[in-house]
Amino acid sequence: MRAVGVVPSRKEVRMLEHPAPSLSHANHVKIRTLDVGICGTDREICTFVYGAPPGGSDYLVLGHEALGRVVEVGSGVKKFKVGDYVVPSVRRPCPDPGCVPCRQDRQDFCSTWTFTERGINQYHGYMTEYFVDDEKYLTFVPPELRDIAVLVEPLTVAEKGLAQVWKTQQRLPWGGAKPGEPRGAGLNAVVLGAGPVGILGAMALKVNGFKTFVYSRSKKPNPKADLVESFGVEYISSEEVNVEDLAKKVGSIDLIYEAVGVPGITFDVMRALGINGVYVMTGIPAPKPPIPVAASEIMRNVVLKNQAIVGTVNADGDAFANAISDLGTFHQRWPKAVRQLITARHTLDNFEELLVGKAFGIKNVIAFE
Ligand SMILES: [Zn+2]
Ligand SMILES: [Zn+2]
């Protein structure tokens, strides 16, 4: 089969000939790849800062954001049939029998740091014509979401983040949903960054009842600001409103959802977090030298304002299920906006422009059909 991957030992990003997979377990499902989304992680792997091939292979097939169609099921498969659309998750459990999270199918919290990740870390990804996986790592996609379901994986970042927010706010005796209201009702949320993870996060926060703002660098008007405001979220440019004025504009900030991966702005905005607020970090910056931060102001706030800072990586089965559910809501409420997140669909031959060329648009997708 044709596949696109990296050969780290030779610092190459290239088209590969990759063997077609077959079912080797009763719970296996074979999937025809339909769409694969490209993100910053793929582009970073193509600069060889991380990304490791599986043992015995000199290359790693890229791609961790995928949608596919089931073409074959093993004798033990219960959840899927041929023709179903599915989205696979990314992380696979470590082999350590003592890893409590992995043994409970919560490898997103793996405690041994020896997990694998499809398309990223020691496990081939989805940027190829077919792939096989255990049914437990797949989530069913309703046919009406076929055109946008490639957005599920980046949306799971927000879904797991939100699940962590609900758990964190259980520390407040009155925390939790009021009858008949979404859980974020009456709360203000600021999303840091207007990339795909940020915009999908803003949609998820809005659906969950938060009064939501996106805080990003570019001045208005710009296409991302127009998109965000088309679904009722106010866009604020950091070039026009500084961090000191952010809380004056928003009101008390109950939640900041960081989706920018840049440490300077991430820690600067932490100063604006409100009383009893939660700060969720999702970005993974490249290693860089230390930078100055307003440490005493931040530490005073964290203590005196009972703030919580939570990191979140990867996603569990519930986050995938919630992402499908919320994507269905986005599709009903904002069909045009959610489609606009997908900048363009490309053929596999276009891989070089997408992976090592200048970044453009919001979410570029490689389509296999
Ligand atoms: Zn990604
Ligand atoms: Zn583990």
mmCIF file of C-alpha atoms and ligand atoms in Angstrom, residues 93-96 99-103 106-107 109-115, ligand 2:
data_model
loop_
_atom_site.group_PDB
_atom_site.id
_atom_site.type_symbol
_atom_site.label_atom_id
_atom_site.label_comp_id
_atom_site.label_asym_id
_atom_site.label_seq_id
_atom_site.Cartn_x
_atom_site.Cartn_y
_atom_site.Cartn_z
ATOM 1 C CA PRO A 93 -1.587 0.892 26.548
ATOM 2 C CA CYS A 94 1.827 -0.046 27.898
ATOM 3 C CA PRO A 95 2.493 -3.751 28.558
ATOM 4 C CA ASP A 96 3.260 -3.352 32.282
ATOM 5 C CA CYS A 99 0.188 0.068 35.271
ATOM 6 C CA VAL A 100 -3.200 0.715 36.871
ATOM 7 C CA PRO A 101 -4.388 3.321 34.298
ATOM 8 C CA CYS A 102 -3.522 1.151 31.279
ATOM 9 C CA ARG A 103 -5.094 -1.943 32.809
ATOM 10 C CA ARG A 106 -7.102 4.708 30.655
ATOM 11 C CA GLN A 107 -3.756 4.761 28.819
ATOM 12 C CA PHE A 109 -2.997 8.489 32.146
ATOM 13 C CA CYS A 110 -0.325 5.749 31.627
ATOM 14 C CA SER A 111 1.918 5.760 34.689
ATOM 15 C CA THR A 112 4.964 4.008 33.186
ATOM 16 C CA TRP A 113 5.479 6.392 30.227
ATOM 17 C CA THR A 114 5.940 3.345 27.939
ATOM 18 C CA PHE A 115 2.682 3.659 25.957
HETATM 19 ZN ZN ZN B 2 0.657 2.265 31.149
#
